[in-house]
Amino acid sequence: MSNYKLLYVTCGSKKEAIEIGSFLVKSKLAACTNIISNTQSIFKWKEKIYSNKKEFILVGKTQKKNVNKIIKFVEKKHSYECPCILFFNIDMGNKRFLKWIKTNS
């Protein structure tokens, strides 16, 4: 299993994405975060279909050791009852960049 992880979180507002992303970087839980604005989401929640909800995607680069701390923080601070918090393995990449992630998270 990879030591390096890509974080994916959907947020209900740009402000929320900035607050979560900033905290993760300041706390060295993520080396960096990116915000992708105005994503249209289609999903089912409590038996109702939502199709015009605008969300913001927060992407972060981190290490395996930070996963549980990130999940706990995001669940605590997020506005959603059940926030999307996913991690994907980073199996390969620029070795200097991976080293930078290790140094900064």
Tab-separated table of N, CA and C in Angstrom:
chain	number	residue	atom	x	y	z
A	1	MET	N	0.849	-1.185	0.000
A	1	MET	CA	0.000	0.000	0.000
A	1	MET	C	0.893	1.247	0.000
A	2	SER	N	0.465	2.240	-0.707
A	2	SER	CA	1.241	3.459	-0.873
A	2	SER	C	1.246	4.318	0.393
A	3	ASN	N	2.373	4.944	0.657
A	3	ASN	CA	2.470	5.899	1.762
A	3	ASN	C	1.827	7.233	1.395
A	4	TYR	N	1.756	7.538	0.106
A	4	TYR	CA	1.236	8.824	-0.351
A	4	TYR	C	-0.225	8.701	-0.760
A	5	LYS	N	-1.018	9.717	-0.400
A	5	LYS	CA	-2.457	9.686	-0.639
A	5	LYS	C	-2.936	10.973	-1.293
A	6	LEU	N	-3.945	10.831	-2.143
A	6	LEU	CA	-4.649	11.966	-2.720
A	6	LEU	C	-5.996	12.039	-2.017
A	7	LEU	N	-6.289	13.176	-1.423
A	7	LEU	CA	-7.528	13.407	-0.685
A	7	LEU	C	-8.559	14.050	-1.610
A	8	TYR	N	-9.828	13.611	-1.491
A	8	TYR	CA	-10.930	14.165	-2.270
A	8	TYR	C	-12.091	14.426	-1.316
A	9	VAL	N	-12.511	15.692	-1.210
A	9	VAL	CA	-13.624	16.078	-0.343
A	9	VAL	C	-14.525	17.034	-1.126
A	10	THR	N	-15.837	16.795	-1.101
A	10	THR	CA	-16.755	17.773	-1.682
A	10	THR	C	-17.242	18.687	-0.563
A	11	CYS	N	-17.323	19.973	-0.863
A	11	CYS	CA	-17.712	20.987	0.125
A	11	CYS	C	-18.906	21.783	-0.397
A	12	GLY	N	-19.722	22.257	0.521
A	12	GLY	CA	-20.936	22.981	0.161
A	12	GLY	C	-20.721	24.434	-0.204
A	13	SER	N	-19.532	24.974	0.114
A	13	SER	CA	-19.242	26.366	-0.229
A	13	SER	C	-17.735	26.533	-0.412
A	14	LYS	N	-17.383	27.598	-1.116
A	14	LYS	CA	-15.962	27.897	-1.304
A	14	LYS	C	-15.312	28.219	0.041
A	15	LYS	N	-16.041	28.941	0.882
A	15	LYS	CA	-15.530	29.293	2.205
A	15	LYS	C	-15.184	28.039	3.006
A	16	GLU	N	-16.074	27.065	2.983
A	16	GLU	CA	-15.829	25.819	3.706
A	16	GLU	C	-14.591	25.103	3.160
A	17	ALA	N	-14.463	25.025	1.845
A	17	ALA	CA	-13.305	24.375	1.228
A	17	ALA	C	-12.013	25.092	1.603
A	18	ILE	N	-12.031	26.419	1.606
A	18	ILE	CA	-10.835	27.196	1.973
A	18	ILE	C	-10.478	26.964	3.436
A	19	GLU	N	-11.479	26.988	4.321
A	19	GLU	CA	-11.213	26.792	5.749
A	19	GLU	C	-10.628	25.410	6.026
A	20	ILE	N	-11.216	24.379	5.440
A	20	ILE	CA	-10.711	23.027	5.657
A	20	ILE	C	-9.329	22.864	5.032
A	21	GLY	N	-9.186	23.295	3.790
A	21	GLY	CA	-7.894	23.172	3.102
A	21	GLY	C	-6.782	23.931	3.796
A	22	SER	N	-7.073	25.139	4.258
A	22	SER	CA	-6.064	25.947	4.960
A	22	SER	C	-5.622	25.279	6.255
A	23	PHE	N	-6.589	24.763	7.027
A	23	PHE	CA	-6.249	24.097	8.274
A	23	PHE	C	-5.360	22.878	8.014
A	24	LEU	N	-5.699	22.083	7.003
A	24	LEU	CA	-4.922	20.882	6.722
A	24	LEU	C	-3.477	21.214	6.391
A	25	VAL	N	-3.266	22.274	5.624
A	25	VAL	CA	-1.899	22.667	5.267
A	25	VAL	C	-1.180	23.267	6.475
A	26	LYS	N	-1.831	24.181	7.191
A	26	LYS	CA	-1.209	24.803	8.363
A	26	LYS	C	-0.843	23.779	9.428
A	27	SER	N	-1.648	22.724	9.547
A	27	SER	CA	-1.422	21.685	10.559
A	27	SER	C	-0.483	20.583	10.075
A	28	LYS	N	0.038	20.705	8.877
A	28	LYS	CA	0.893	19.691	8.253
A	28	LYS	C	0.192	18.344	8.110
A	29	LEU	N	-1.130	18.392	7.962
A	29	LEU	CA	-1.867	17.170	7.652
A	29	LEU	C	-1.909	16.941	6.145
A	30	ALA	N	-1.667	17.986	5.372
A	30	ALA	CA	-1.567	17.898	3.914
A	30	ALA	C	-0.455	18.840	3.465
A	31	ALA	N	0.273	18.424	2.445
A	31	ALA	CA	1.337	19.283	1.916
A	31	ALA	C	0.746	20.457	1.138
A	32	CYS	N	-0.358	20.214	0.460
A	32	CYS	CA	-1.059	21.285	-0.248
A	32	CYS	C	-2.480	20.838	-0.541
A	33	THR	N	-3.330	21.804	-0.810
A	33	THR	CA	-4.705	21.523	-1.203
A	33	THR	C	-5.057	22.385	-2.405
A	34	ASN	N	-5.990	21.904	-3.188
A	34	ASN	CA	-6.500	22.633	-4.345
A	34	ASN	C	-8.011	22.652	-4.262
A	35	ILE	N	-8.606	23.727	-4.741
A	35	ILE	CA	-10.061	23.844	-4.750
A	35	ILE	C	-10.536	23.967	-6.191
A	36	ILE	N	-11.434	23.090	-6.563
A	36	ILE	CA	-12.048	23.128	-7.886
A	36	ILE	C	-13.446	23.701	-7.685
A	37	SER	N	-13.699	24.842	-8.291
A	37	SER	CA	-14.930	25.601	-8.040
A	37	SER	C	-16.099	25.161	-8.908
A	38	ASN	N	-17.291	25.415	-8.357
A	38	ASN	CA	-18.561	25.304	-9.081
A	38	ASN	C	-18.757	23.987	-9.830
A	39	THR	N	-18.617	22.910	-9.111
A	39	THR	CA	-18.863	21.593	-9.667
A	39	THR	C	-20.343	21.268	-9.527
A	40	GLN	N	-20.958	20.818	-10.588
A	40	GLN	CA	-22.358	20.423	-10.495
A	40	GLN	C	-22.422	18.971	-10.046
A	41	SER	N	-23.186	18.719	-8.996
A	41	SER	CA	-23.317	17.369	-8.464
A	41	SER	C	-24.749	16.873	-8.631
A	42	ILE	N	-24.862	15.575	-8.922
A	42	ILE	CA	-26.152	14.909	-8.998
A	42	ILE	C	-26.069	13.736	-8.030
A	43	PHE	N	-26.968	13.717	-7.057
A	43	PHE	CA	-26.905	12.661	-6.055
A	43	PHE	C	-28.263	12.441	-5.407
A	44	LYS	N	-28.375	11.307	-4.752
A	44	LYS	CA	-29.590	10.979	-4.014
A	44	LYS	C	-29.266	11.068	-2.527
A	45	TRP	N	-30.104	11.804	-1.793
A	45	TRP	CA	-29.936	11.939	-0.351
A	45	TRP	C	-31.296	11.908	0.298
A	46	LYS	N	-31.493	10.971	1.200
A	46	LYS	CA	-32.757	10.795	1.916
A	46	LYS	C	-33.940	10.718	0.950
A	47	GLU	N	-33.765	9.823	-0.035
A	47	GLU	CA	-34.819	9.497	-1.006
A	47	GLU	C	-35.172	10.629	-1.967
A	48	LYS	N	-34.381	11.662	-2.046
A	48	LYS	CA	-34.632	12.762	-2.973
A	48	LYS	C	-33.413	12.936	-3.881
A	49	ILE	N	-33.666	13.189	-5.169
A	49	ILE	CA	-32.596	13.417	-6.141
A	49	ILE	C	-32.298	14.909	-6.209
A	50	TYR	N	-31.046	15.252	-6.093
A	50	TYR	CA	-30.571	16.633	-6.236
A	50	TYR	C	-29.731	16.689	-7.502
A	51	SER	N	-30.019	17.645	-8.378
A	51	SER	CA	-29.286	17.686	-9.646
A	51	SER	C	-28.689	19.043	-9.986
A	52	ASN	N	-28.962	20.059	-9.219
A	52	ASN	CA	-28.381	21.365	-9.551
A	52	ASN	C	-27.623	21.947	-8.360
A	53	LYS	N	-27.109	21.088	-7.529
A	53	LYS	CA	-26.338	21.518	-6.359
A	53	LYS	C	-24.925	21.859	-6.795
A	54	LYS	N	-24.487	23.070	-6.513
A	54	LYS	CA	-23.115	23.473	-6.798
A	54	LYS	C	-22.247	23.146	-5.597
A	55	GLU	N	-21.156	22.474	-5.849
A	55	GLU	CA	-20.221	22.114	-4.787
A	55	GLU	C	-18.809	22.526	-5.189
A	56	PHE	N	-17.927	22.442	-4.226
A	56	PHE	CA	-16.520	22.753	-4.428
A	56	PHE	C	-15.726	21.520	-4.029
A	57	ILE	N	-14.805	21.121	-4.888
A	57	ILE	CA	-14.002	19.935	-4.623
A	57	ILE	C	-12.673	20.364	-4.019
A	58	LEU	N	-12.353	19.775	-2.889
A	58	LEU	CA	-11.077	19.997	-2.220
A	58	LEU	C	-10.207	18.773	-2.475
A	59	VAL	N	-9.058	18.989	-3.073
A	59	VAL	CA	-8.102	17.923	-3.356
A	59	VAL	C	-6.856	18.216	-2.534
A	60	GLY	N	-6.288	17.190	-1.932
A	60	GLY	CA	-5.077	17.395	-1.142
A	60	GLY	C	-4.083	16.273	-1.341
A	61	LYS	N	-2.829	16.585	-1.079
A	61	LYS	CA	-1.768	15.588	-1.147
A	61	LYS	C	-1.237	15.386	0.267
A	62	THR	N	-1.182	14.118	0.710
A	62	THR	CA	-0.810	13.824	2.084
A	62	THR	C	-0.148	12.459	2.176
A	63	GLN	N	0.043	12.013	3.418
A	63	GLN	CA	0.618	10.704	3.687
A	63	GLN	C	-0.382	9.827	4.427
A	64	LYS	N	-0.172	8.540	4.326
A	64	LYS	CA	-1.034	7.553	4.973
A	64	LYS	C	-1.200	7.834	6.465
A	65	LYS	N	-0.147	8.265	7.136
A	65	LYS	CA	-0.185	8.487	8.583
A	65	LYS	C	-1.199	9.557	8.998
A	66	ASN	N	-1.627	10.411	8.062
A	66	ASN	CA	-2.544	11.515	8.373
A	66	ASN	C	-4.008	11.207	8.104
A	67	VAL	N	-4.303	10.077	7.490
A	67	VAL	CA	-5.659	9.779	7.021
A	67	VAL	C	-6.698	9.871	8.142
A	68	ASN	N	-6.496	9.188	9.244
A	68	ASN	CA	-7.501	9.186	10.313
A	68	ASN	C	-7.687	10.566	10.934
A	69	LYS	N	-6.611	11.319	11.113
A	69	LYS	CA	-6.717	12.677	11.655
A	69	LYS	C	-7.506	13.574	10.712
A	70	ILE	N	-7.275	13.427	9.411
A	70	ILE	CA	-8.004	14.231	8.423
A	70	ILE	C	-9.490	13.886	8.455
A	71	ILE	N	-9.815	12.601	8.480
A	71	ILE	CA	-11.224	12.194	8.515
A	71	ILE	C	-11.910	12.791	9.736
A	72	LYS	N	-11.302	12.676	10.903
A	72	LYS	CA	-11.903	13.208	12.135
A	72	LYS	C	-12.094	14.716	12.054
A	73	PHE	N	-11.092	15.434	11.542
A	73	PHE	CA	-11.206	16.893	11.441
A	73	PHE	C	-12.306	17.291	10.471
A	74	VAL	N	-12.310	16.694	9.284
A	74	VAL	CA	-13.298	17.071	8.274
A	74	VAL	C	-14.709	16.745	8.762
A	75	GLU	N	-14.906	15.585	9.365
A	75	GLU	CA	-16.238	15.237	9.890
A	75	GLU	C	-16.698	16.248	10.938
A	76	LYS	N	-15.785	16.734	11.736
A	76	LYS	CA	-16.121	17.691	12.796
A	76	LYS	C	-16.472	19.071	12.239
A	77	LYS	N	-15.757	19.522	11.222
A	77	LYS	CA	-15.906	20.885	10.703
A	77	LYS	C	-16.832	21.016	9.504
A	78	HIS	N	-17.158	19.913	8.865
A	78	HIS	CA	-17.911	19.951	7.612
A	78	HIS	C	-19.386	20.232	7.869
A	79	SER	N	-20.023	20.917	6.927
A	79	SER	CA	-21.446	21.270	7.065
A	79	SER	C	-22.381	20.115	6.716
A	80	TYR	N	-21.887	19.097	6.014
A	80	TYR	CA	-22.748	17.983	5.611
A	80	TYR	C	-22.880	16.957	6.738
A	81	GLU	N	-24.028	16.352	6.783
A	81	GLU	CA	-24.276	15.277	7.747
A	81	GLU	C	-23.365	14.073	7.479
A	82	CYS	N	-23.119	13.810	6.204
A	82	CYS	CA	-22.279	12.671	5.796
A	82	CYS	C	-21.334	13.137	4.687
A	83	PRO	N	-20.236	13.811	5.049
A	83	PRO	CA	-19.350	14.360	4.008
A	83	PRO	C	-18.604	13.276	3.228
A	84	CYS	N	-18.384	13.563	1.971
A	84	CYS	CA	-17.560	12.705	1.119
A	84	CYS	C	-16.097	12.985	1.463
A	85	ILE	N	-15.429	11.986	2.020
A	85	ILE	CA	-14.003	12.093	2.347
A	85	ILE	C	-13.360	10.821	1.807
A	86	LEU	N	-12.631	10.933	0.730
A	86	LEU	CA	-12.027	9.766	0.085
A	86	LEU	C	-10.525	9.948	-0.048
A	87	PHE	N	-9.814	8.829	-0.037
A	87	PHE	CA	-8.371	8.831	-0.249
A	87	PHE	C	-8.036	7.838	-1.355
A	88	PHE	N	-7.131	8.239	-2.216
A	88	PHE	CA	-6.659	7.390	-3.302
A	88	PHE	C	-5.152	7.227	-3.174
A	89	ASN	N	-4.671	6.026	-3.467
A	89	ASN	CA	-3.232	5.788	-3.419
A	89	ASN	C	-2.524	6.537	-4.534
A	90	ILE	N	-1.391	7.096	-4.197
A	90	ILE	CA	-0.477	7.658	-5.199
A	90	ILE	C	0.646	6.641	-5.314
A	91	ASP	N	0.610	5.833	-6.365
A	91	ASP	CA	1.585	4.762	-6.521
A	91	ASP	C	2.863	5.206	-7.212
A	92	MET	N	2.757	6.221	-8.060
A	92	MET	CA	3.928	6.710	-8.787
A	92	MET	C	3.801	8.207	-8.967
A	93	GLY	N	4.940	8.846	-9.129
A	93	GLY	CA	4.939	10.282	-9.391
A	93	GLY	C	6.354	10.819	-9.401
A	94	ASN	N	6.466	12.096	-9.609
A	94	ASN	CA	7.745	12.794	-9.580
A	94	ASN	C	8.381	12.562	-8.208
A	95	LYS	N	9.522	11.917	-8.170
A	95	LYS	CA	10.148	11.565	-6.890
A	95	LYS	C	10.433	12.788	-6.037
A	96	ARG	N	10.826	13.877	-6.654
A	96	ARG	CA	11.073	15.111	-5.879
A	96	ARG	C	9.774	15.633	-5.275
A	97	PHE	N	8.666	15.535	-6.027
A	97	PHE	CA	7.376	15.992	-5.514
A	97	PHE	C	6.906	15.099	-4.370
A	98	LEU	N	7.068	13.792	-4.510
A	98	LEU	CA	6.685	12.877	-3.431
A	98	LEU	C	7.502	13.158	-2.173
A	99	LYS	N	8.773	13.438	-2.339
A	99	LYS	CA	9.617	13.801	-1.194
A	99	LYS	C	9.106	15.091	-0.550
A	100	TRP	N	8.665	16.040	-1.378
A	100	TRP	CA	8.120	17.298	-0.872
A	100	TRP	C	6.852	17.040	-0.054
A	101	ILE	N	5.982	16.138	-0.528
A	101	ILE	CA	4.794	15.769	0.244
A	101	ILE	C	5.214	15.225	1.607
A	102	LYS	N	6.194	14.326	1.615
A	102	LYS	CA	6.665	13.708	2.855
A	102	LYS	C	7.199	14.769	3.821
A	103	THR	N	7.925	15.736	3.312
A	103	THR	CA	8.515	16.786	4.145
A	103	THR	C	7.448	17.731	4.700
A	104	ASN	N	6.364	17.936	3.964
A	104	ASN	CA	5.384	18.971	4.325
A	104	ASN	C	4.053	18.455	4.844
A	105	SER	N	3.964	17.162	5.129
A	105	SER	CA	2.718	16.632	5.694
A	105	SER	C	2.997	15.563	6.733
